[in-house]
Tab-separated table of C-alpha atoms in Angstrom:
chain	number	residue	atom	x	y	z
A	1	LYS	CA	-49.103	-33.688	37.565
A	2	SER	CA	-45.327	-34.108	37.496
A	3	PRO	CA	-43.973	-32.419	34.341
A	4	VAL	CA	-40.431	-33.162	33.249
A	5	LEU	CA	-38.351	-30.492	31.499
A	6	LEU	CA	-35.965	-31.859	28.890
A	7	ASP	CA	-33.100	-29.622	27.752
A	8	ARG	CA	-31.522	-30.176	24.336
A	9	PHE	CA	-28.036	-28.852	23.640
A	10	LEU	CA	-27.420	-27.050	20.343
A	11	ASP	CA	-23.985	-27.868	18.931
A	12	ASP	CA	-22.119	-25.103	17.100
A	13	ALA	CA	-24.836	-22.488	17.558
A	14	ILE	CA	-24.232	-18.739	17.709
A	15	GLU	CA	-25.833	-17.037	20.704
A	16	VAL	CA	-27.296	-13.554	20.336
A	17	ASP	CA	-28.668	-11.091	22.916
A	18	VAL	CA	-31.354	-8.603	21.891
A	19	ASP	CA	-32.334	-5.791	24.273
A	20	CYS	CA	-35.530	-3.898	23.535
A	21	ILE	CA	-37.952	-1.435	25.156
A	22	ALA	CA	-41.730	-1.427	24.839
A	23	ASP	CA	-44.208	1.264	25.904
A	24	ALA	CA	-47.850	1.056	26.995
A	25	SER	CA	-49.108	1.568	23.425
A	26	GLY	CA	-47.275	-1.544	22.198
A	27	GLU	CA	-44.559	0.317	20.310
A	28	VAL	CA	-41.244	-1.539	20.529
A	29	MET	CA	-37.742	-0.108	20.125
A	30	ILE	CA	-34.755	-2.418	19.599
A	31	GLY	CA	-31.942	-1.234	21.856
A	32	GLY	CA	-29.175	-3.379	20.419
A	33	ILE	CA	-28.303	-6.744	18.889
A	34	MET	CA	-25.200	-8.410	20.336
A	35	GLU	CA	-23.505	-11.429	18.767
A	36	HIS	CA	-21.642	-13.599	21.274
A	37	VAL	CA	-18.084	-14.593	20.442
A	38	GLU	CA	-18.267	-17.915	22.314
A	39	ALA	CA	-20.792	-20.488	21.129
A	40	ALA	CA	-24.134	-21.109	22.819
A	41	GLY	CA	-23.517	-23.263	25.884
A	42	ILE	CA	-21.005	-20.862	27.430
A	43	HIS	CA	-22.853	-18.750	30.017
A	44	SER	CA	-23.830	-15.412	28.483
A	45	GLY	CA	-22.127	-13.597	31.372
A	46	ASP	CA	-18.816	-15.296	30.510
A	47	SER	CA	-18.963	-14.708	26.758
A	48	ALA	CA	-17.602	-11.727	24.877
A	49	CYS	CA	-20.148	-10.074	22.597
A	50	SER	CA	-20.048	-7.634	19.703
A	51	LEU	CA	-22.371	-4.737	18.846
A	52	PRO	CA	-23.138	-4.594	15.971
A	53	PRO	CA	-22.919	-8.330	15.127
A	54	TYR	CA	-19.759	-9.188	13.208
A	55	THR	CA	-20.816	-12.280	11.209
A	56	LEU	CA	-24.638	-12.316	11.108
A	57	SER	CA	-26.486	-11.379	7.930
A	58	VAL	CA	-28.916	-8.465	7.827
A	59	ALA	CA	-31.741	-10.935	7.119
A	60	LEU	CA	-31.019	-12.893	10.319
A	61	GLN	CA	-30.813	-9.697	12.353
A	62	ASP	CA	-34.150	-8.529	10.932
A	63	GLU	CA	-35.741	-11.878	11.827
A	64	MET	CA	-34.577	-11.517	15.443
A	65	ARG	CA	-35.890	-7.951	15.529
A	66	ARG	CA	-39.254	-9.263	14.314
A	67	GLN	CA	-39.398	-12.076	16.854
A	68	ALA	CA	-38.363	-9.859	19.780
A	69	THR	CA	-41.007	-7.285	18.802
A	70	VAL	CA	-43.748	-9.922	18.517
A	71	MET	CA	-42.852	-11.397	21.925
A	72	ALA	CA	-42.694	-8.003	23.645
A	73	LYS	CA	-46.192	-7.196	22.383
A	74	ALA	CA	-47.600	-10.639	23.242
A	75	LEU	CA	-46.162	-10.468	26.775
A	76	LYS	CA	-47.471	-6.886	27.162
A	77	VAL	CA	-44.069	-5.728	28.353
A	78	VAL	CA	-43.758	-2.088	29.415
A	79	GLY	CA	-40.091	-1.251	29.897
A	80	LEU	CA	-37.021	-3.339	29.165
A	81	MET	CA	-36.968	-6.868	27.765
A	82	ASN	CA	-33.989	-9.111	27.005
A	83	THR	CA	-34.172	-12.029	24.571
A	84	GLN	CA	-31.467	-14.637	24.057
A	85	PHE	CA	-31.462	-16.365	20.674
A	86	ALA	CA	-29.369	-19.198	19.275
A	87	ILE	CA	-28.694	-19.502	15.539
A	88	GLN	CA	-27.779	-22.890	14.152
A	89	GLY	CA	-26.738	-23.382	10.536
A	90	GLU	CA	-25.692	-20.904	7.875
A	91	GLY	CA	-27.314	-18.972	5.044
A	92	ASP	CA	-30.785	-20.096	4.010
A	93	LYS	CA	-30.520	-23.134	6.324
A	94	ALA	CA	-30.027	-21.047	9.461
A	95	VAL	CA	-32.613	-21.705	12.184
A	96	VAL	CA	-33.349	-19.131	14.899
A	97	TYR	CA	-34.122	-20.618	18.326
A	98	VAL	CA	-35.375	-18.676	21.348
A	99	LEU	CA	-33.384	-19.642	24.450
A	100	GLU	CA	-35.107	-17.355	26.934
A	101	VAL	CA	-37.052	-14.121	27.275
A	102	ASN	CA	-36.634	-11.901	30.331
A	103	PRO	CA	-39.102	-9.000	30.874
A	104	ARG	CA	-36.501	-7.002	32.790
A	105	ALA	CA	-33.174	-5.239	32.470
A	106	SER	CA	-30.215	-7.436	31.532
A	107	ARG	CA	-26.535	-7.078	32.368
A	108	THR	CA	-26.057	-5.976	28.757
A	109	VAL	CA	-28.059	-2.727	29.203
A	110	PRO	CA	-25.115	-0.567	30.416
A	111	PHE	CA	-22.953	-1.909	27.576
A	112	VAL	CA	-25.585	-1.197	24.902
A	113	SER	CA	-26.151	2.271	26.347
A	114	LYS	CA	-22.434	3.134	26.176
A	115	ALA	CA	-22.087	1.643	22.701
A	116	THR	CA	-25.064	3.510	21.226
A	117	GLY	CA	-24.996	6.747	23.214
A	118	GLN	CA	-28.545	6.550	24.570
A	119	SER	CA	-29.546	5.490	28.086
A	120	LEU	CA	-31.833	2.462	27.783
A	121	ALA	CA	-32.557	2.490	31.523
A	122	LYS	CA	-33.742	6.115	31.394
A	123	ILE	CA	-35.907	5.512	28.315
A	124	ALA	CA	-37.410	2.361	29.859
A	125	ALA	CA	-38.111	4.075	33.193
A	126	ARG	CA	-40.045	6.818	31.403
A	127	CYS	CA	-42.072	4.158	29.573
A	128	MET	CA	-42.865	2.464	32.890
A	129	ALA	CA	-43.996	5.827	34.247
A	130	GLY	CA	-46.476	6.145	31.353
A	131	GLN	CA	-44.562	8.155	28.765
A	132	LEU	CA	-44.683	6.810	25.218
A	133	LEU	CA	-41.531	6.278	23.175
A	134	SER	CA	-42.760	8.753	20.554
A	135	ALA	CA	-43.061	11.474	23.218
A	136	GLN	CA	-39.499	11.086	24.472
A	137	THR	CA	-36.221	12.636	23.348
A	138	SER	CA	-33.024	10.598	23.569
A	139	ALA	CA	-29.476	11.865	24.100
A	140	HIS	CA	-29.243	12.226	20.314
A	141	GLY	CA	-31.991	14.865	20.359
A	142	LEU	CA	-34.423	12.557	18.525
A	143	PRO	CA	-37.126	10.121	19.647
A	144	PRO	CA	-35.500	6.891	20.894
A	145	ARG	CA	-34.752	4.409	18.098
A	146	GLU	CA	-32.363	1.602	17.323
A	147	VAL	CA	-28.884	2.941	16.689
A	148	ILE	CA	-26.412	0.867	14.669
A	149	PRO	CA	-22.969	2.444	15.211
A	150	PRO	CA	-20.417	2.713	12.387
A	151	TYR	CA	-17.836	1.235	14.802
A	152	PHE	CA	-17.609	-1.979	16.844
A	153	SER	CA	-17.985	-2.290	20.599
A	154	ILE	CA	-16.942	-5.501	22.371
A	155	LYS	CA	-18.014	-6.491	25.876
A	156	GLU	CA	-15.525	-8.903	27.444
A	157	ALA	CA	-15.795	-10.787	30.724
A	158	VAL	CA	-13.181	-10.478	33.484
A	159	PHE	CA	-12.387	-13.623	35.451
A	160	PRO	CA	-10.951	-14.085	38.972
A	161	PHE	CA	-8.952	-17.231	38.143
A	162	ASN	CA	-5.581	-15.697	39.052
A	163	LYS	CA	-6.844	-15.310	42.626
A	164	PHE	CA	-7.518	-19.069	42.919
A	165	PRO	CA	-4.352	-21.097	42.157
A	166	GLY	CA	-5.068	-24.545	40.751
A	167	VAL	CA	-8.633	-23.832	39.619
A	168	ASP	CA	-9.565	-25.032	36.117
A	169	PRO	CA	-10.400	-21.935	34.011
A	170	ILE	CA	-12.441	-23.790	31.376
A	171	LEU	CA	-15.700	-22.041	30.457
A	172	GLY	CA	-19.114	-23.702	30.591
A	173	PRO	CA	-22.787	-23.133	31.444
A	174	GLU	CA	-22.052	-21.872	34.968
A	175	MET	CA	-21.145	-18.185	35.177
A	176	ARG	CA	-17.653	-17.612	36.590
A	177	SER	CA	-16.819	-14.021	35.630
A	178	THR	CA	-16.777	-11.238	38.213
A	179	GLY	CA	-16.789	-8.183	35.955
A	180	GLU	CA	-16.643	-6.919	32.412
A	181	VAL	CA	-14.928	-4.333	30.236
A	182	MET	CA	-15.640	-2.690	26.880
A	183	GLY	CA	-13.410	-2.009	23.898
A	184	ALA	CA	-14.375	0.157	20.899
A	185	GLY	CA	-12.718	0.285	17.502
A	186	ARG	CA	-13.294	0.975	13.815
A	187	THR	CA	-12.924	-2.734	13.110
A	188	PHE	CA	-13.907	-5.866	15.007
A	189	GLY	CA	-10.248	-6.766	15.487
A	190	GLU	CA	-9.325	-3.384	16.977
A	191	ALA	CA	-12.271	-3.478	19.386
A	192	MET	CA	-11.461	-7.084	20.333
A	193	LEU	CA	-7.825	-6.249	21.048
A	194	LYS	CA	-8.815	-3.344	23.303
A	195	SER	CA	-11.311	-5.518	25.177
A	196	GLN	CA	-8.586	-8.110	25.827
A	197	LEU	CA	-6.216	-5.447	27.111
A	198	GLY	CA	-8.945	-4.113	29.387
A	199	ALA	CA	-9.666	-7.594	30.738
A	200	GLY	CA	-5.992	-8.189	31.516
A	201	SER	CA	-5.233	-10.614	28.665
A	202	ARG	CA	-1.956	-9.566	27.059
A	203	LEU	CA	-1.746	-10.720	23.470
A	204	PRO	CA	1.870	-11.288	22.331
A	205	THR	CA	3.339	-9.588	19.281
A	206	GLN	CA	5.735	-12.480	18.602
A	207	GLY	CA	6.766	-15.881	19.930
A	208	THR	CA	5.287	-19.379	19.971
A	209	VAL	CA	1.619	-20.379	19.991
A	210	VAL	CA	0.543	-23.875	21.049
A	211	ILE	CA	-2.638	-25.263	19.469
A	212	THR	CA	-4.392	-28.395	20.720
A	213	VAL	CA	-8.043	-28.830	19.769
A	214	LYS	CA	-10.762	-31.484	19.618
A	215	ASN	CA	-11.422	-33.266	16.316
A	216	SER	CA	-14.459	-31.167	15.373
A	217	ASP	CA	-12.370	-27.965	15.659
A	218	LYS	CA	-9.421	-29.067	13.507
A	219	THR	CA	-10.644	-27.434	10.278
A	220	ARG	CA	-11.071	-24.088	12.040
A	221	ALA	CA	-7.723	-24.561	13.798
A	222	VAL	CA	-5.967	-24.885	10.426
A	223	ALA	CA	-7.368	-21.509	9.323
A	224	VAL	CA	-6.222	-19.943	12.605
A	225	ALA	CA	-2.768	-21.522	12.204
A	226	ALA	CA	-2.453	-20.043	8.707
A	227	ASP	CA	-3.232	-16.557	10.052
A	228	LEU	CA	-0.760	-16.948	12.936
A	229	ALA	CA	1.985	-18.147	10.585
A	230	ALA	CA	1.347	-15.159	8.303
A	231	LEU	CA	1.766	-12.888	11.335
A	232	GLY	CA	5.189	-14.418	12.039
A	233	PHE	CA	4.341	-16.646	14.995
A	234	LYS	CA	6.007	-20.023	15.488
A	235	LEU	CA	3.511	-22.877	15.903
A	236	VAL	CA	3.562	-26.062	17.952
A	237	ALA	CA	0.695	-28.505	18.391
A	238	THR	CA	-0.159	-31.895	19.809
A	239	LYS	CA	0.111	-34.846	17.421
A	240	GLY	CA	-3.449	-34.930	16.028
A	241	THR	CA	-3.770	-31.156	15.636
A	242	ALA	CA	-0.249	-30.904	14.174
A	243	ALA	CA	-1.096	-33.522	11.525
A	244	ALA	CA	-4.073	-31.451	10.335
A	245	ILE	CA	-1.989	-28.258	10.218
A	246	GLN	CA	0.916	-29.958	8.418
A	247	ALA	CA	-1.502	-31.424	5.848
A	248	ALA	CA	-2.386	-27.837	4.920
A	249	GLY	CA	1.269	-27.080	4.235
A	250	ILE	CA	1.846	-24.980	7.366
A	251	ALA	CA	5.042	-25.420	9.395
A	252	VAL	CA	4.313	-26.658	12.919
A	253	GLY	CA	6.300	-28.441	15.624
A	254	VAL	CA	4.926	-31.416	17.536
A	255	VAL	CA	4.713	-31.390	21.336
A	256	ASN	CA	3.624	-34.150	23.712
A	257	LYS	CA	0.564	-34.188	25.889
A	258	VAL	CA	1.461	-34.795	29.540
A	259	LYS	CA	0.332	-38.427	29.328
A	260	ASP	CA	2.722	-38.995	26.389
A	261	GLY	CA	5.829	-38.154	28.416
A	262	ARG	CA	8.347	-35.338	28.606
A	263	PRO	CA	9.006	-32.773	27.291
A	264	HIS	CA	5.312	-31.917	27.167
A	265	ILE	CA	3.124	-28.799	26.857
A	266	ALA	CA	3.173	-27.969	30.568
A	267	ASP	CA	6.993	-28.107	30.589
A	268	MET	CA	7.178	-25.679	27.660
A	269	VAL	CA	4.691	-23.298	29.313
A	270	LYS	CA	6.591	-23.359	32.623
A	271	ALA	CA	9.895	-22.796	30.818
A	272	GLY	CA	8.534	-19.658	29.136
A	273	ASP	CA	8.707	-21.175	25.654
A	274	ILE	CA	4.990	-20.600	24.962
A	275	GLN	CA	3.461	-17.108	24.641
A	276	LEU	CA	-0.143	-18.030	23.738
A	277	VAL	CA	-2.337	-21.116	24.232
A	278	TYR	CA	-5.332	-22.197	22.132
A	279	THR	CA	-6.971	-25.314	23.566
A	280	THR	CA	-10.420	-26.895	23.201
A	281	VAL	CA	-11.750	-30.231	24.471
A	282	ASP	CA	-14.763	-32.478	24.012
A	283	GLU	CA	-17.546	-31.938	26.538
A	284	THR	CA	-16.806	-35.108	28.507
A	285	ARG	CA	-15.508	-35.355	32.059
A	286	THR	CA	-12.570	-37.522	31.003
A	287	ALA	CA	-11.449	-35.173	28.223
A	288	ILE	CA	-11.792	-32.106	30.462
A	289	ALA	CA	-9.845	-33.788	33.271
A	290	ASP	CA	-7.086	-35.011	30.897
A	291	SER	CA	-6.538	-31.533	29.434
A	292	ARG	CA	-6.741	-29.634	32.714
A	293	TYR	CA	-2.943	-29.439	33.005
A	294	ILE	CA	-2.676	-27.206	29.908
A	295	ARG	CA	-5.094	-24.613	31.264
A	296	THR	CA	-3.764	-24.597	34.836
A	297	ALA	CA	-0.138	-24.342	33.617
A	298	ALA	CA	-1.042	-21.352	31.415
A	299	LEU	CA	-2.904	-19.703	34.279
A	300	ALA	CA	-0.109	-20.287	36.815
A	301	ASN	CA	2.540	-18.910	34.457
A	302	ARG	CA	0.505	-15.904	33.278
A	303	VAL	CA	0.329	-17.102	29.682
A	304	THR	CA	-2.742	-15.846	27.818
A	305	TYR	CA	-5.032	-18.717	26.831
A	306	TYR	CA	-8.345	-19.337	25.047
A	307	THR	CA	-10.486	-22.408	25.711
A	308	THR	CA	-12.992	-22.025	22.851
A	309	MET	CA	-12.382	-22.047	19.100
A	310	ALA	CA	-14.471	-18.902	18.634
A	311	GLY	CA	-12.369	-17.139	21.256
A	312	ALA	CA	-9.177	-18.246	19.501
A	313	GLU	CA	-10.459	-16.965	16.152
A	314	ALA	CA	-11.423	-13.610	17.652
A	315	ALA	CA	-8.046	-13.304	19.407
A	316	THR	CA	-6.254	-14.060	16.127
A	317	GLU	CA	-8.278	-11.324	14.451
A	318	ALA	CA	-7.207	-8.981	17.273
A	319	LEU	CA	-3.539	-9.896	16.730
A	320	LYS	CA	-3.797	-8.493	13.193
A	321	HIS	CA	-4.480	-5.004	14.631
A	322	GLN	CA	-1.596	-4.742	17.116
A	323	ASP	CA	-0.077	-1.812	15.198
A	324	GLY	CA	-3.296	0.057	14.397
A	325	LEU	CA	-4.736	1.020	17.773
A	326	THR	CA	-6.364	4.432	18.166
A	327	VAL	CA	-7.822	5.854	21.371
A	328	HIS	CA	-11.496	6.740	20.914
A	329	ALA	CA	-13.250	8.800	23.591
A	330	LEU	CA	-16.863	7.683	24.042
A	331	GLN	CA	-17.965	11.312	23.806
A	332	GLU	CA	-16.365	11.604	20.349
A	333	LEU	CA	-18.014	8.401	19.150
A	334	HIS	CA	-21.392	9.562	20.445
A	335	SER	CA	-20.923	12.954	18.736
A	336	GLU	CA	-20.329	11.117	15.466
A	337	LEU	CA	-23.519	9.141	16.006
A	338	ARG	CA	-25.527	12.296	16.677
A	339	ALA	CA	-24.201	13.905	13.493
A	340	GLU	CA	-24.964	10.791	11.453
A	341	LEU	CA	-28.495	10.426	12.839
A	342	HIS	CA	-29.305	14.059	12.093
């Protein structure tokens, strides 16, 4: 009589959004598959996402297509449906979990429509009015179908933190963004860089990057440090992170945490000695409270920062494309899609 719902958190899982449309006959069209940049656990509205996915195998994508199609038919959906998956593990050991299924339009629909050149809302509305998918014609002049673009589109969240001095900008399960932007590019890095520019995050072309991460992120932080060093950036890190980076043979300076005395990270940020901040913490109240000063100092001094390892990796990939930006009009990209589909 009194059921209890138990939630279980998935560590290091990749979150994926799948938008699809079903008609009254049971035919299902996949609108788009979007891989989140931030790990599952960050609210989907606060996470950047990539269409097409940038790390997922074709086999995993096909499995999510299959599951979304089966659920749309079983739920007798007519119109739009959004499914959120989480993928834990890699290769043959990867497990696909269903986080939630929503028989409605999602906030991702406008993004998918712009990325693929066909209006999902229009197609879904016609289905709801009784028209079958096979009887419709999309903007590409063909019956609606899943379109996988030969370019990347990134949806990035826009946050209001600069309007609230002193607020902690760490991301979590509660949605905090107030808008979103889209960047498109021939590579994931180019699209990511454009999305950051659109969201107001200025990535430096030179200078000093501070890295301070939790123990479970140190291996990934070393790889990021190697990329940053190759790009010509100077590196500084807190003691534990610096030890891991130095062990890999990468030059890095050591900087104090605030509790270890001055000069510390916040002093360097305030003095303008830091151009980019990568910081992650364990999901405990004490750890979050102890590291708050790094994030608030970066925010107050308009220094671009990333509070997830996945975000730091994506930003580093974007830094590699600083010199290769090309403006792409959506109309041109959609014309390319039409030509390719025909």
